[in-house]
Coordinates of C-alpha atoms and ligand atoms in Angstrom, one line a residue:
X12 CA -8.8 7.5 20.2
X13 CA -12.3 8.6 21.3
X14 CA -13.3 10.2 18.0
X15 CA -12.7 6.9 16.2
X16 CA -15.2 4.1 15.8
X17 CA -14.4 1.1 18.1
X18 CA -13.7 -1.3 15.2
X19 CA -10.8 0.7 14.0
X20 CA -8.8 -0.5 17.0
X21 CA -9.3 -4.1 15.7
X22 CA -7.6 -3.5 12.4
X23 CA -4.1 -4.8 12.1
X24 CA -1.4 -3.8 9.7
X25 CA 1.4 -5.0 7.5
X26 CA 4.6 -4.2 9.4
X27 CA 6.8 -4.6 6.3
X28 CA 5.4 -1.1 5.5
X29 CA 5.1 0.3 9.0
X30 CA 8.7 -0.4 10.0
X31 CA 9.6 2.2 7.4
X32 CA 9.5 4.9 10.1
X33 CA 12.2 3.1 12.1
X34 CA 14.3 2.6 9.0
X35 CA 14.0 6.3 8.2
X36 CA 15.1 7.2 11.8
X37 CA 18.1 5.0 11.5
X38 CA 18.9 6.2 8.0
X39 CA 18.6 9.7 9.2
X40 CA 21.6 9.1 11.5
X41 CA 23.7 8.5 8.3
X42 CA 23.5 4.7 8.5
X43 CA 23.3 2.7 5.3
X44 CA 20.4 0.3 6.0
X45 CA 20.3 -3.1 4.3
X46 CA 16.6 -3.6 3.7
X47 CA 15.6 -7.2 4.0
X48 CA 12.2 -6.3 5.2
X49 CA 10.0 -5.6 2.2
X50 CA 8.4 -8.3 0.0
X51 CA 8.9 -7.1 -3.5
X52 CA 11.1 -8.2 -6.3
X53 CA 14.3 -6.2 -6.9
X54 CA 13.5 -6.4 -10.6
X55 CA 11.6 -3.8 -12.5
X56 CA 8.5 -4.6 -14.6
X57 CA 9.6 -5.7 -18.1
X58 CA 9.9 -3.2 -21.0
X59 CA 7.2 -4.8 -23.1
X60 CA 4.8 -4.4 -20.2
X61 CA 5.8 -0.8 -19.6
X62 CA 5.5 0.1 -23.2
X63 CA 2.0 -1.3 -23.4
X64 CA 0.8 1.0 -20.6
X65 CA 2.5 4.0 -22.1
X66 CA 0.9 3.4 -25.5
X67 CA -2.5 3.1 -23.8
X68 CA -2.2 6.4 -22.0
X69 CA -1.0 8.0 -25.2
X70 CA -4.0 6.8 -27.1
X71 CA -6.3 8.3 -24.4
X72 CA -7.3 5.1 -22.5
X73 CA -7.4 7.1 -19.3
X74 CA -11.1 6.9 -18.3
X75 CA -13.3 4.9 -16.0
X76 CA -13.8 1.3 -17.2
X77 CA -15.7 -1.9 -16.3
X78 CA -15.5 -2.2 -12.5
X79 CA -15.2 -6.0 -12.8
X80 CA -12.1 -5.6 -15.0
X81 CA -11.7 -5.1 -18.8
X82 CA -12.9 -8.1 -20.8
X83 CA -9.5 -8.5 -22.5
X84 CA -7.7 -9.0 -19.2
X85 CA -10.4 -11.2 -17.8
X86 CA -10.1 -13.4 -20.9
X87 CA -6.3 -13.5 -20.5
X88 CA -6.7 -14.6 -16.9
X89 CA -9.1 -17.4 -18.0
X90 CA -6.5 -18.6 -20.6
X91 CA -3.8 -18.4 -17.9
X92 CA -6.0 -20.6 -15.6
X93 CA -6.5 -23.1 -18.5
X94 CA -2.7 -23.2 -19.3
X95 CA -1.5 -23.4 -15.7
X96 CA -4.2 -25.3 -13.9
X97 CA -6.3 -26.9 -16.6
X98 CA -9.4 -25.0 -15.4
X99 CA -12.1 -23.9 -17.8
X100 CA -13.4 -20.6 -16.3
X101 CA -15.6 -18.0 -18.0
X102 CA -14.7 -14.3 -17.6
X103 CA -17.9 -13.6 -15.6
X104 CA -16.3 -15.4 -12.6
X105 CA -13.2 -13.1 -12.7
X106 CA -12.9 -9.8 -10.8
X107 CA -9.8 -7.6 -11.3
X108 CA -8.6 -5.9 -8.2
X109 CA -6.1 -3.2 -7.2
X110 CA -3.4 -5.7 -6.2
X111 CA -3.6 -8.9 -4.4
X112 CA -4.7 -7.3 -1.1
X113 CA -8.3 -6.3 -1.8
X114 CA -9.5 -9.8 -2.4
X115 CA -8.7 -10.7 1.2
X116 CA -11.0 -8.0 2.6
X117 CA -13.6 -8.7 0.0
X118 CA -13.7 -12.4 1.0
X119 CA -14.1 -11.6 4.7
X120 CA -16.7 -8.9 4.0
X121 CA -18.7 -11.2 1.6
X122 CA -18.7 -14.5 3.5
X123 CA -18.1 -13.8 7.2
X124 CA -20.5 -12.6 9.9
X125 CA -19.4 -11.4 13.4
X126 CA -18.8 -14.5 15.5
X127 CA -18.1 -16.8 12.6
X128 CA -14.8 -18.7 12.5
X129 CA -12.0 -18.1 9.9
X130 CA -9.0 -20.5 9.6
X131 CA -5.8 -19.0 8.4
X132 CA -2.1 -20.0 8.3
X133 CA 0.2 -18.8 11.1
X134 CA 2.8 -17.6 10.4
X135 CA 1.0 -16.1 7.4
X136 CA 0.3 -13.0 5.5
X137 CA -0.8 -10.5 8.3
X138 CA -3.7 -9.1 6.4
X139 CA -5.7 -12.2 6.9
X140 CA -5.7 -11.9 10.7
X141 CA -6.2 -8.1 10.4
X142 CA -9.5 -8.4 8.4
X143 CA -10.8 -11.3 10.4
X144 CA -10.5 -9.3 13.7
X145 CA -11.9 -6.2 12.0
X146 CA -15.0 -8.1 10.9
X147 CA -15.6 -9.3 14.5
X148 CA -15.0 -12.9 13.4
X149 CA -13.1 -15.4 15.5
X150 CA -9.6 -16.0 14.2
X151 CA -8.5 -19.6 14.2
X152 CA -4.8 -19.8 13.4
X153 CA -3.5 -23.0 11.7
X154 CA 0.0 -23.2 13.0
X155 CA 2.5 -24.3 10.4
X156 CA 5.2 -26.9 11.3
X157 CA 8.7 -25.7 11.0
X158 CA 10.1 -29.2 11.0
X159 CA 8.2 -30.1 7.8
X160 CA 9.1 -27.0 5.9
X161 CA 6.2 -25.0 7.3
X162 CA 3.4 -27.1 5.9
X163 CA 0.5 -28.6 7.8
X164 CA -1.3 -31.9 7.6
X165 CA -4.9 -32.6 6.8
X166 CA -5.3 -33.7 10.4
X167 CA -4.1 -30.3 11.6
X168 CA -6.7 -28.6 9.6
X169 CA -9.5 -31.1 10.5
X170 CA -9.0 -30.4 14.2
X171 CA -9.9 -26.7 13.5
X172 CA -13.0 -27.1 11.4
X173 CA -16.3 -26.6 13.3
X174 CA -19.9 -25.9 12.2
X175 CA -19.0 -22.1 12.6
X176 CA -16.2 -22.2 10.1
X177 CA -17.0 -20.0 7.1
X178 CA -13.7 -19.3 5.4
X179 CA -10.3 -21.0 5.2
X180 CA -7.3 -19.1 4.0
X181 CA -4.5 -21.1 2.3
X182 CA -1.3 -19.6 0.9
X183 CA 1.1 -21.6 -1.3
X184 CA 3.9 -20.7 -2.0
X185 CA 3.8 -19.0 1.4
X186 CA 4.7 -15.6 2.7
X187 CA 6.6 -15.6 5.1
X188 CA 7.9 -19.1 5.2
X189 CA 8.4 -20.1 1.5
X190 CA 6.6 -23.3 2.2
X191 CA 4.9 -25.0 -0.8
X192 CA 2.0 -27.4 -0.5
X193 CA 2.6 -30.5 -2.7
X194 CA -0.1 -32.0 -4.9
X195 CA -0.4 -34.9 -2.4
X196 CA -0.9 -32.5 0.5
X197 CA -3.5 -30.5 -1.4
X198 CA -5.4 -33.7 -2.2
X199 CA -5.7 -34.7 1.4
X200 CA -6.5 -31.1 2.5
X201 CA -9.3 -31.0 -0.1
X202 CA -10.6 -34.4 1.2
X203 CA -10.8 -33.0 4.7
X204 CA -12.6 -29.9 3.6
X205 CA -15.1 -32.0 1.5
X206 CA -15.7 -34.3 4.4
X207 CA -15.6 -32.0 7.4
X208 CA -16.4 -28.4 6.4
X209 CA -20.0 -27.2 6.0
X210 CA -20.9 -27.2 2.3
X211 CA -20.9 -23.5 1.9
X212 CA -17.4 -22.9 3.4
X213 CA -15.2 -21.0 1.0
X214 CA -11.4 -21.6 0.6
X215 CA -9.4 -18.5 -0.2
X216 CA -6.4 -19.9 -2.1
X217 CA -3.8 -17.1 -2.1
X218 CA -1.6 -18.1 -5.1
X219 CA 0.1 -14.7 -5.6
X220 CA 3.6 -16.4 -5.6
X221 CA 2.5 -19.0 -8.2
X222 CA 5.5 -18.1 -10.5
X223 CA 8.1 -18.1 -7.7
X224 CA 8.8 -21.8 -7.3
X225 CA 12.2 -23.3 -7.1
X226 CA 14.0 -26.5 -8.2
X227 CA 11.9 -26.8 -11.4
X228 CA 8.7 -27.8 -9.4
X229 CA 5.3 -26.7 -10.7
X230 CA 2.6 -24.8 -8.9
X231 CA -0.6 -26.6 -7.8
X232 CA -3.9 -25.1 -6.8
X233 CA -6.4 -26.7 -4.5
X234 CA -9.1 -25.5 -6.9
X235 CA -8.4 -28.4 -9.2
X236 CA -9.0 -31.1 -6.6
X237 CA -12.3 -33.0 -6.7
X238 CA -15.3 -30.9 -5.7
X239 CA -13.1 -27.8 -4.9
X240 CA -13.6 -25.5 -7.9
X241 CA -17.0 -24.4 -6.7
X242 CA -15.8 -23.8 -3.1
X243 CA -12.5 -22.0 -3.9
X244 CA -11.6 -18.4 -4.6
X245 CA -8.3 -18.4 -6.5
X246 CA -6.5 -15.1 -5.8
X247 CA -3.4 -14.1 -7.7
X248 CA -1.9 -11.0 -9.3
X249 CA 0.9 -9.4 -11.1
X250 CA 2.9 -8.0 -8.1
X251 CA 5.3 -10.8 -7.5
X252 CA 5.6 -12.9 -10.7
X253 CA 5.7 -9.9 -13.1
X254 CA 7.5 -7.6 -10.6
X255 CA 4.6 -5.1 -10.8
X256 CA 4.1 -4.3 -7.1
X257 CA 3.5 -0.6 -7.7
X258 CA 1.1 -1.1 -10.5
X259 CA -1.6 -2.5 -8.1
X260 CA -3.0 -5.3 -10.2
X261 CA -4.5 -8.5 -8.9
X262 CA -7.5 -10.7 -9.4
X263 CA -9.9 -13.2 -7.9
X264 CA -11.6 -16.1 -9.6
X265 CA -14.9 -16.8 -7.8
X266 CA -16.8 -20.1 -7.6
X267 CA -19.8 -18.5 -9.3
X268 CA -20.7 -15.4 -11.4
X269 CA -23.1 -14.3 -8.6
X270 CA -20.2 -14.2 -6.1
X271 CA -18.1 -12.3 -8.7
X272 CA -20.9 -9.8 -8.8
X273 CA -20.5 -9.2 -5.1
X274 CA -16.8 -8.6 -5.4
X275 CA -17.5 -6.2 -8.3
X276 CA -20.0 -4.3 -6.1
X277 CA -17.3 -4.0 -3.4
X278 CA -15.0 -2.6 -6.1
X279 CA -17.7 -0.1 -7.2
X280 CA -18.0 1.0 -3.5
X281 CA -14.3 1.5 -3.0
X282 CA -12.1 2.2 -6.0
X283 CA -14.7 2.1 -8.9
X284 CA -12.3 0.3 -11.2
X285 CA -8.6 -0.6 -11.8
X286 CA -7.0 1.9 -14.2
X287 CA -7.6 0.7 -17.8
X288 CA -4.0 1.2 -19.0
X289 CA -2.7 -0.8 -16.0
X290 CA -5.1 -3.6 -17.0
X291 CA -4.1 -3.5 -20.7
X292 CA -0.4 -3.8 -19.5
X293 CA -1.5 -6.7 -17.3
X294 CA -3.1 -8.4 -20.2
X295 CA 0.2 -8.1 -22.2
X296 CA 2.1 -9.5 -19.2
X297 CA -0.1 -12.6 -19.2
X298 CA -0.2 -13.2 -22.9
X299 CA 3.1 -12.0 -24.4
X300 CA 5.8 -14.7 -25.1
X301 CA 8.3 -12.1 -24.0
X302 CA 7.2 -12.5 -20.3
X303 CA 8.4 -16.1 -19.6
X304 CA 12.2 -15.6 -20.0
X305 CA 12.1 -12.6 -17.7
X306 CA 10.2 -14.5 -15.0
X307 CA 12.6 -17.5 -15.4
X308 CA 15.6 -15.2 -14.9
X309 CA 14.2 -13.6 -11.8
X310 CA 13.2 -16.9 -10.2
X311 CA 16.7 -18.3 -11.0
X312 CA 18.2 -15.3 -9.2
X313 CA 16.0 -15.9 -6.1
X314 CA 17.0 -19.6 -6.1
X315 CA 20.7 -18.8 -6.4
X316 CA 20.3 -16.4 -3.4
X317 CA 18.4 -19.1 -1.4
X318 CA 21.1 -21.6 -2.2
X319 CA 23.7 -19.2 -0.7
X320 CA 21.8 -17.9 2.3
X321 CA 20.2 -21.1 3.8
X322 CA 23.5 -22.9 4.4
X323 CA 25.2 -19.6 5.5
X324 CA 22.5 -19.0 8.1
X325 CA 22.5 -22.6 9.3
X326 CA 26.3 -22.4 9.9
X327 CA 25.7 -19.5 12.3
X328 CA 25.3 -20.5 16.0
X329 CA 21.8 -19.8 17.3
X330 CA 20.1 -20.0 13.9
X331 CA 18.2 -22.8 12.2
X332 CA 16.8 -22.2 8.7
X333 CA 14.5 -24.4 6.6
X334 CA 15.0 -24.5 2.8
X335 CA 12.1 -22.5 1.2
X336 CA 10.6 -24.1 -1.9
X337 CA 9.1 -20.9 -3.3
X338 CA 8.3 -17.2 -2.8
X339 CA 11.4 -15.1 -1.9
X340 CA 11.8 -15.2 1.8
X341 CA 13.8 -17.2 4.3
X342 CA 12.3 -17.6 7.8
X343 CA 15.0 -18.7 10.2
X344 CA 14.3 -19.9 13.8
X345 CA 16.2 -17.4 16.0
X346 CA 15.5 -18.9 19.4
X347 CA 19.2 -19.7 20.0
X348 CA 20.2 -16.2 19.0
X349 CA 17.6 -14.6 21.3
X350 CA 19.1 -16.7 24.2
X351 CA 22.7 -16.0 23.4
X352 CA 22.2 -12.3 23.1
X353 CA 20.2 -12.1 26.4
X354 CA 17.0 -11.0 24.6
X355 CA 14.8 -13.6 26.3
X356 CA 16.0 -12.3 29.8
X357 CA 15.5 -8.7 28.7
X358 CA 12.0 -9.4 27.5
X359 CA 11.1 -11.2 30.7
X360 CA 12.3 -8.2 32.7
X361 CA 10.1 -5.8 30.9
X362 CA 7.0 -4.4 32.7
X363 CA 3.9 -6.4 31.8
X364 CA 2.4 -3.6 29.7
X365 CA 5.5 -3.3 27.6
X366 CA 5.9 -7.0 27.3
X367 CA 2.4 -7.3 25.8
X368 CA 3.4 -4.9 23.0
X369 CA 6.5 -6.7 21.9
X370 CA 8.2 -10.1 21.7
X371 CA 11.8 -11.4 21.7
X372 CA 12.0 -11.6 17.9
X373 CA 10.7 -8.1 17.7
X374 CA 13.4 -6.9 20.1
X375 CA 16.0 -8.8 17.9
X376 CA 14.5 -7.1 14.8
X377 CA 14.9 -3.7 16.4
X378 CA 18.4 -4.4 17.7
X379 CA 19.5 -5.5 14.2
X380 CA 18.1 -2.4 12.7
X381 CA 19.2 0.2 15.2
X382 CA 22.6 -1.2 16.1
X383 CA 23.7 -2.9 12.8
X384 CA 21.5 -1.3 10.1
X385 CA 19.7 -4.4 8.9
X386 CA 16.0 -4.3 8.4
X387 CA 14.1 -7.7 8.9
X388 CA 10.7 -8.7 10.0
X389 CA 9.8 -10.4 13.3
X390 CA 7.6 -13.4 13.9
X391 CA 4.6 -11.5 15.2
X392 CA 4.4 -9.5 12.0
X393 CA 2.9 -12.6 10.5
X394 CA 0.0 -13.3 12.9
X395 CA 0.2 -12.6 16.6
X396 CA -2.5 -15.0 17.9
X397 CA -0.9 -18.1 19.5
X398 CA 2.6 -17.1 18.5
X399 CA 4.0 -16.6 22.0
X400 CA 7.3 -18.4 22.5
X401 CA 7.9 -18.7 18.7
X402 CA 11.1 -16.8 17.7
X403 CA 11.6 -16.3 14.0
X404 CA 12.7 -13.6 11.6
X405 CA 11.8 -13.1 8.0
X406 CA 14.5 -12.0 5.6
X407 CA 13.5 -11.1 2.1
X408 CA 15.9 -12.5 -0.5
X409 CA 14.5 -10.2 -3.2
X410 CA 17.7 -8.2 -2.8
X411 CA 21.0 -8.4 -4.8
X412 CA 23.4 -11.1 -3.6
X413 CA 25.9 -8.4 -2.8
X414 CA 23.5 -6.6 -0.4
X415 CA 22.3 -9.9 1.0
X416 CA 25.9 -10.8 1.9
X417 CA 26.4 -7.4 3.5
X418 CA 23.1 -7.9 5.5
X419 CA 24.0 -11.4 6.7
X420 CA 27.5 -10.3 7.6
X421 CA 26.0 -7.6 9.9
X422 CA 23.7 -10.2 11.4
X423 CA 26.7 -12.4 12.1
X424 CA 28.5 -9.5 13.9
X425 CA 25.4 -8.6 15.8
X426 CA 24.9 -12.2 16.9
X427 CA 28.3 -12.2 18.6
X428 CA 27.7 -9.0 20.5
X429 CA 25.5 -9.3 23.6
X430 CA 27.1 -6.0 25.0
X431 CA 25.8 -4.2 21.9
X432 CA 22.3 -5.6 22.6
X433 CA 22.5 -4.3 26.2
X434 CA 23.6 -0.9 25.0
X435 CA 20.8 -0.9 22.5
X436 CA 18.2 -1.4 25.3
X437 CA 19.8 1.3 27.4
X438 CA 20.4 3.9 24.8
X439 CA 17.4 3.6 22.4
X440 CA 14.8 3.6 25.2
X441 CA 12.3 1.9 22.9
X442 CA 11.1 -0.3 25.8
X443 CA 11.1 2.0 28.8
Ligands
PMP514 N1 -0.9 -12.2 -0.5 C1 0.3 -12.4 -0.1 C2 0.6 -13.8 0.5 C3 1.4 -11.5 -0.2 O1 2.6 -11.7 0.3 C4 1.0 -10.2 -0.7 C5 2.1 -9.1 -0.8 N2 3.1 -9.1 0.1 C6 -0.3 -10.0 -1.1 C7 -1.2 -11.0 -1.0 C8 -0.7 -8.6 -1.6 O2 -0.2 -8.4 -2.8 P1 -0.3 -6.9 -3.5 O3 0.9 -6.2 -3.2 O4 -0.5 -7.2 -4.9 O5 -1.5 -6.3 -2.9

């Protein structure tokens, strides 16, 4: 790596994408892989949204446009914030981005100096930890509590805030746990931030799963809590709720227009602008009355799958699964499974160098993929720091019930087969 800058080694990744190489290897052997790894709806974007983009391209709307985002979409985002959160925001505080991801790097680049501390949920979306380490900042993981549905208390957060804290990532509904912070929890979290955090600390509230909430509950944003609107960046987008992952459309709502100007400048320095026809379609997604029924149908399908998979996993020896309240993932504790398959022993027996590069749940993930053709995500794919000894898998339920049943059946068979695990270690040579 000598020709690369030192900092490139500090950049993490999103393994849900990088595990694709292993999946391709397994599929290349003629195995039909059940893909429960990737976080995208198994629904297509709706016809009225697709038609809007096609019409825009046909009429020649295919040029550069406002780097901050076209005004029509920014106004639609403001109306959405008013309708869903009762927030009155002017379009000069909104920046449209190429998906939900860029806001994470923009926030770290805008607010964090090397050596500053950044608090983020763990397990959490891996891109937070990736950008924090890349910026030379100190990552401060906020460990979520499995026993309370992967939430945390205001006291948990208070214990991590110091005078060096600059940025706090929150994510509700959460990837990978499906945990949702209640209005009461957000109130007490906001109180702690007001009382304990330096005044200029920013909260990055990742609300990209805002539409994916189960049991008829509603989404709550920390931005509406007392004194929080002018400390919070609301980040959301079209990838999940409108099933538009490949369109690359997201947005950030900044506390001030001056901060939005910085995010705009970062856009100018990277992608120049988000394609205008994508933005017009995104405006239609937010404003058309045709959108809501499609979202409701999709979320009902996710909920039906959750209601099937959680009791099914809990009935399997060695698994313990919380009931997610939102997003489209389940995140079972697989400690028992790792024990019963001999994975903990196999991990302990690895040479130190090898051990440092894997974990029991990662070995389970690879065994399930290579020996049984089921792709999942391991615990360390959602923040490595301080995760030793935690054994979880993430399964995406954004897959048809039929495929989900096939995947879970394969996991059941794999869980009863310690000999197959021993064979996997011998034959695949992934750890030698
Ligand atoms: N935040 C979270 C919590 C996510 O799960 C994801 C996508 N998996 C993103 C941000 C990024 O979304 P996008 O694909 O729109 O960049």
